[in-house]
One Martini backbone bead per residue (centre of mass of N, CA, C, O) as a GRO file, in nm:
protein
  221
    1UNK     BB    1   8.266   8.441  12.762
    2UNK     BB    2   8.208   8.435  12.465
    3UNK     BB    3   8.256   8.329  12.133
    4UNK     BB    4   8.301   8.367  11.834
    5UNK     BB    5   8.135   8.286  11.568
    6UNK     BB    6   8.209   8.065  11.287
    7UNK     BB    7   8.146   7.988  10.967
    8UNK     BB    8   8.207   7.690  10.839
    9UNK     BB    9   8.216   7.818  10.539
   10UNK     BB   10   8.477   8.005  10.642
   11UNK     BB   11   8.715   7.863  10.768
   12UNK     BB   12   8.888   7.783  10.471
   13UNK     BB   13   8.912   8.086  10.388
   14UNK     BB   14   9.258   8.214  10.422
   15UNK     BB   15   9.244   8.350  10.153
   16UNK     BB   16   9.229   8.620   9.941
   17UNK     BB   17   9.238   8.393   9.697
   18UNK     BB   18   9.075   8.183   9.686
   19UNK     BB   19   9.018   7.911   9.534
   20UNK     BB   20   8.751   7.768   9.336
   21UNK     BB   21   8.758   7.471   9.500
   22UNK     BB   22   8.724   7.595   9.768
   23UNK     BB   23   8.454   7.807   9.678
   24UNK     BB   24   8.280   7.580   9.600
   25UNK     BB   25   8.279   7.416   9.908
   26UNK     BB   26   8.154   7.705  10.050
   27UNK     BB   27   7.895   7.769   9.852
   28UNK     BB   28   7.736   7.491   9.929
   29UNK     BB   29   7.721   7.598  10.283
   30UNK     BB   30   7.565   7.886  10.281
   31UNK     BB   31   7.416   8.134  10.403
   32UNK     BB   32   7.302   8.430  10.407
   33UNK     BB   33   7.511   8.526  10.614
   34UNK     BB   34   7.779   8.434  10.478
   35UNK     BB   35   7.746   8.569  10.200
   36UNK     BB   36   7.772   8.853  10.346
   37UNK     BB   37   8.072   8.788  10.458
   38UNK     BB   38   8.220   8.730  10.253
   39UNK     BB   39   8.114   9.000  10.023
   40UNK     BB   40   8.282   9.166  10.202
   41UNK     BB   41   8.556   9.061  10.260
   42UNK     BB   42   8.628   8.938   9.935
   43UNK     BB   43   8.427   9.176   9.731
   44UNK     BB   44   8.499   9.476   9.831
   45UNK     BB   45   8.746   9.452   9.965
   46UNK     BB   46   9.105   9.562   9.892
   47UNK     BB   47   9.296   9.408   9.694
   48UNK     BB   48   9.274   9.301   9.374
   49UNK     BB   49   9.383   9.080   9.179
   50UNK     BB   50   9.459   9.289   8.929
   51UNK     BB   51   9.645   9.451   9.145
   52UNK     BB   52   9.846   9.266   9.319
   53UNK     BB   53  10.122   9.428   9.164
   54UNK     BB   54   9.981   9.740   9.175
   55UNK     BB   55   9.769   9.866   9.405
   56UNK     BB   56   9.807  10.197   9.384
   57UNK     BB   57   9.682  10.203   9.137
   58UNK     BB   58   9.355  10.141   9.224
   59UNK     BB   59   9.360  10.431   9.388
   60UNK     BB   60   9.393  10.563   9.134
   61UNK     BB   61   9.152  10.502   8.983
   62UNK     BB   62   8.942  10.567   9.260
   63UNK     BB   63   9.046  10.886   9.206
   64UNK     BB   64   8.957  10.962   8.947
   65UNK     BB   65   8.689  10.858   8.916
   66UNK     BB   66   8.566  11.026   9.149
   67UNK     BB   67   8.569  11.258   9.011
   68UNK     BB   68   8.418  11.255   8.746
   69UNK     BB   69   8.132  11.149   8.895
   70UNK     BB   70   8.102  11.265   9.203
   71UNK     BB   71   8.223  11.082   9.461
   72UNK     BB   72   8.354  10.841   9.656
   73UNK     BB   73   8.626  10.638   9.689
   74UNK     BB   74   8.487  10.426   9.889
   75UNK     BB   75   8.209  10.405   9.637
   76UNK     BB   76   8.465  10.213   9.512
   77UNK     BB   77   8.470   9.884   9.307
   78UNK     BB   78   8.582   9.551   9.229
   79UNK     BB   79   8.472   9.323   9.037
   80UNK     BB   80   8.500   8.983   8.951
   81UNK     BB   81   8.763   8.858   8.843
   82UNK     BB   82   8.932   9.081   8.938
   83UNK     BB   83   8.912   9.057   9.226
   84UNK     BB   84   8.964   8.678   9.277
   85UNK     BB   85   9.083   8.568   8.994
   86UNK     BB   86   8.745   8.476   8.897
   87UNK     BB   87   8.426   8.341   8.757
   88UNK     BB   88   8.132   8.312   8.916
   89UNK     BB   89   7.953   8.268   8.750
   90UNK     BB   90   7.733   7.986   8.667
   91UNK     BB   91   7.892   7.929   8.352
   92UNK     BB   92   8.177   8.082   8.497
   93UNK     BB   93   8.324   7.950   8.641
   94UNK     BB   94   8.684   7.966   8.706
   95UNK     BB   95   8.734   8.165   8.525
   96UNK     BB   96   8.984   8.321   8.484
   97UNK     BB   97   9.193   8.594   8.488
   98UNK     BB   98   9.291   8.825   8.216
   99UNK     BB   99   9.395   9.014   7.956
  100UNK     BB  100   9.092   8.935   7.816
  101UNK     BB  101   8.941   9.072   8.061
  102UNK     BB  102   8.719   9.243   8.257
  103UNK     BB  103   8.642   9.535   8.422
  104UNK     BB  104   8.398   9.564   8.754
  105UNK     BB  105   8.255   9.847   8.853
  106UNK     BB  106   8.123   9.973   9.150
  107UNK     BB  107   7.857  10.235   9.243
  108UNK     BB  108   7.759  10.374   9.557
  109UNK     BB  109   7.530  10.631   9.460
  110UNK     BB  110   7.245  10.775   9.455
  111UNK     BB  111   7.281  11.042   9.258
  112UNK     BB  112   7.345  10.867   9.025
  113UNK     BB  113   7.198  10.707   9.029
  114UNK     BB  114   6.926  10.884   8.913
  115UNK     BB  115   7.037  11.005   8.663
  116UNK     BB  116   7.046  10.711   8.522
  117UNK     BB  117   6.742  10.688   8.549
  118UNK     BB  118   6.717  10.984   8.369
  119UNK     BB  119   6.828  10.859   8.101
  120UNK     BB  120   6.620  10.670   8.074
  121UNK     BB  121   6.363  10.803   8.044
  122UNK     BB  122   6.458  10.953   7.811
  123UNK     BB  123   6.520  10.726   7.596
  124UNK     BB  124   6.214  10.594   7.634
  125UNK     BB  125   6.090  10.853   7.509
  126UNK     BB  126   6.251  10.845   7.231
  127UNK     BB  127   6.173  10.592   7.126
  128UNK     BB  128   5.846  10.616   7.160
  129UNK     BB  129   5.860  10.883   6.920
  130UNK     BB  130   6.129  10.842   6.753
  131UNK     BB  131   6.417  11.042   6.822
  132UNK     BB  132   6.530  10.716   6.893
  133UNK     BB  133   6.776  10.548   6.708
  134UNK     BB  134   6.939  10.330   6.589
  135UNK     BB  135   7.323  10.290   6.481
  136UNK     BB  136   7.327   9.981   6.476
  137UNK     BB  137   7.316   9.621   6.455
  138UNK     BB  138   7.380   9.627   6.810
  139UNK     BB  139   7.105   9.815   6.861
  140UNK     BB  140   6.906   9.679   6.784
  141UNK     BB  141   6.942   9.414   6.936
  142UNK     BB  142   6.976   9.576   7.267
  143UNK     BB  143   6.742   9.767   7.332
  144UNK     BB  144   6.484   9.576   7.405
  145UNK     BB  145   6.595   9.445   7.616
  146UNK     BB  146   6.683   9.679   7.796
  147UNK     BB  147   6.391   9.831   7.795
  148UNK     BB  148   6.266   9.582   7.983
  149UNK     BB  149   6.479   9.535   8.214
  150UNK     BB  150   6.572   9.818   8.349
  151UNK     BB  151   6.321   9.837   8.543
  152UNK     BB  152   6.404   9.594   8.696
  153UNK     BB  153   6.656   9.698   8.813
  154UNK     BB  154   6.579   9.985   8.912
  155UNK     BB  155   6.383   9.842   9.159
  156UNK     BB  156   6.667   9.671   9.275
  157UNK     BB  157   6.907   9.912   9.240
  158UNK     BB  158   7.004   9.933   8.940
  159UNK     BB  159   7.237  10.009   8.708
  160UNK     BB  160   7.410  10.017   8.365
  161UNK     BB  161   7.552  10.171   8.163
  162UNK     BB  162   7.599  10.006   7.905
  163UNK     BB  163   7.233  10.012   7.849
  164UNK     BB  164   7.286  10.319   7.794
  165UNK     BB  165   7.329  10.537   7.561
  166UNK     BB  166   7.592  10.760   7.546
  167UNK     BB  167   7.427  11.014   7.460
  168UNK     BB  168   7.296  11.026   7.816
  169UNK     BB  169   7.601  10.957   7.930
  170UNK     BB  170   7.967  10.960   8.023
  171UNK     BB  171   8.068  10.690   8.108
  172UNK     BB  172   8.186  10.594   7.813
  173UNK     BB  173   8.415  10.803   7.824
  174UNK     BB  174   8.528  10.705   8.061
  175UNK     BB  175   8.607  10.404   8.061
  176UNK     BB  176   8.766  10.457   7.798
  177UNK     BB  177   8.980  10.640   7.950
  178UNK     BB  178   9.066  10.411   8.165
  179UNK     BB  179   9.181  10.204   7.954
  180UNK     BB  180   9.378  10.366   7.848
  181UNK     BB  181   9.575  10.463   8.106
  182UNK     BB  182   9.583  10.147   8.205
  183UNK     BB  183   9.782  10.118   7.952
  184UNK     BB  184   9.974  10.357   7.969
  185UNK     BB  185  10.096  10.198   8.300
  186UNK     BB  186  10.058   9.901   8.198
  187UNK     BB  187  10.134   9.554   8.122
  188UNK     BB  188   9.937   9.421   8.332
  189UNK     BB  189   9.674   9.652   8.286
  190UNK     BB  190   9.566   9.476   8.013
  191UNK     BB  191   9.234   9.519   7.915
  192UNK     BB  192   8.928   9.532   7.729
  193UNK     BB  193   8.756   9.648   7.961
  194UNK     BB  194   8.532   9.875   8.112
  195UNK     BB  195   8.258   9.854   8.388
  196UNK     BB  196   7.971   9.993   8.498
  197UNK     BB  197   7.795   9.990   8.814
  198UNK     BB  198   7.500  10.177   8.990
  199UNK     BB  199   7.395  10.181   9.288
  200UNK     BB  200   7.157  10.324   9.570
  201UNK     BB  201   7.299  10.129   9.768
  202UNK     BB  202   7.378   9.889   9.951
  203UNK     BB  203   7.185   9.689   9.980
  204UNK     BB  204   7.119   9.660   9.692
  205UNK     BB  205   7.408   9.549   9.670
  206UNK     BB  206   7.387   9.275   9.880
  207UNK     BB  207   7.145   9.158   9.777
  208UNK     BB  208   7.244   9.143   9.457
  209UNK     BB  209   7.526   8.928   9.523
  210UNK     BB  210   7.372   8.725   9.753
  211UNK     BB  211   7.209   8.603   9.507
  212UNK     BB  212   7.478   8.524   9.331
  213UNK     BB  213   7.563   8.312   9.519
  214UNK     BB  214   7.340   8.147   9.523
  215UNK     BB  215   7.314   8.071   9.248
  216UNK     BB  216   7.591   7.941   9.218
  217UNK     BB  217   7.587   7.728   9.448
  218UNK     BB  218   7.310   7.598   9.300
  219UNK     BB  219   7.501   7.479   9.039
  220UNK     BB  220   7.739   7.346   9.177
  221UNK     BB  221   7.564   7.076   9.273
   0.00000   0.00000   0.00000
């Protein structure tokens, strides 16, 4: 019987919150299929950082989310330094979670991303008719810019709720609440804001983040 084989740049990761200096370590070691196994097990699953002393927490919040948006409950998770501990991103890489930073939640769910995308369909011919104007000058400096990406995103099977108006949509009201409960529920998880993204399946979600693995594992040689 053979044994099961396992991959060199993962063998040193033992902790559920590895360190940055070791996963620094194994992300320059790291090939695609290696990528999708840390993915999955360190970065979708368990309990989040943010949570680690609050666990049931976690499950409270996306049990109230999952009805909100009317999804499964398995089909929300939370990346991002709330997740590991810390920022993945190759700009901040190791950049610690604190109480000054976001939680970011996806929800992978084919009903909502089609939704989002009719969201987002709907603001682009208002704005293309004249219809939907900025209301400040953060709308004014971030629309242009989101409605050039928003359709590479959505075709690469996501889109953020944040990039389109929450006029089309009550994501940014429910988030807004989420973060309100958080607020009163803990002073451990008292955090800047909370932000979801929406995937069309896992495959899109596990594309694009063993790319942005790839892409940090890159930045740090």
């Amino acid at each position: 019987m053979q044994p099961f084989q396992i991959p060199d740049s993962l063998k040193g990761l033992i902790e559920y919150y590895p360190s940055a200096d070791c996963l620094r370590s194994a992300l320059s070691r790291m090939n695609p299929v290696d990528r999708s196994w840390f993915l999955r097990l360190w970065l979708t699953e368990g309990i989040p950082f943010a949570f680690r002393y609050e666990p049931a927490v976690y499950e409270a919040v996306r049990d109230w989310l999952a009805g909100k948006i009317r999804v499964r409950v398995k089909d929300i998770t939370l990346i991002g330094s709330g997740r590991i501990g810390y920022s993945l991103a190759p700009e901040e890489f190791g950049r610690s979670f604190r109480p000054g930073s976001d939680l970011d939640f996806t929800v992978v769910a084919s009903n909502l991303f089609f939704t989002m995308q009719d969201a987002f369909d709907r603001w682009k011919t208002d704005v293309a008719i004249g219809r939907a104007l900025p209301n400040n000058p953060q709308e004014q400096r971030y629309w242009p810019d989101n409605l050039e990406r928003l359709p590479m995103n959505i075709q690469r099977g996501f889109v953020d709720a944040s990039k389109i108006p929450y006029r089309y949509h009550p994501l940014g009201k429910i988030m807004w609440e989420l973060k309100a409960k958080l607020d009163a529920t803990s002073d451990n998880l008292k955090v800047r804001g909370a932000s979801v993204r929406i995937y069309r399946d896992w495959d899109s979600f596990e594309r694009q983040l063993t790319l942005n693995l790839r892409e940090t594992g890159r930045s740090l040689n």
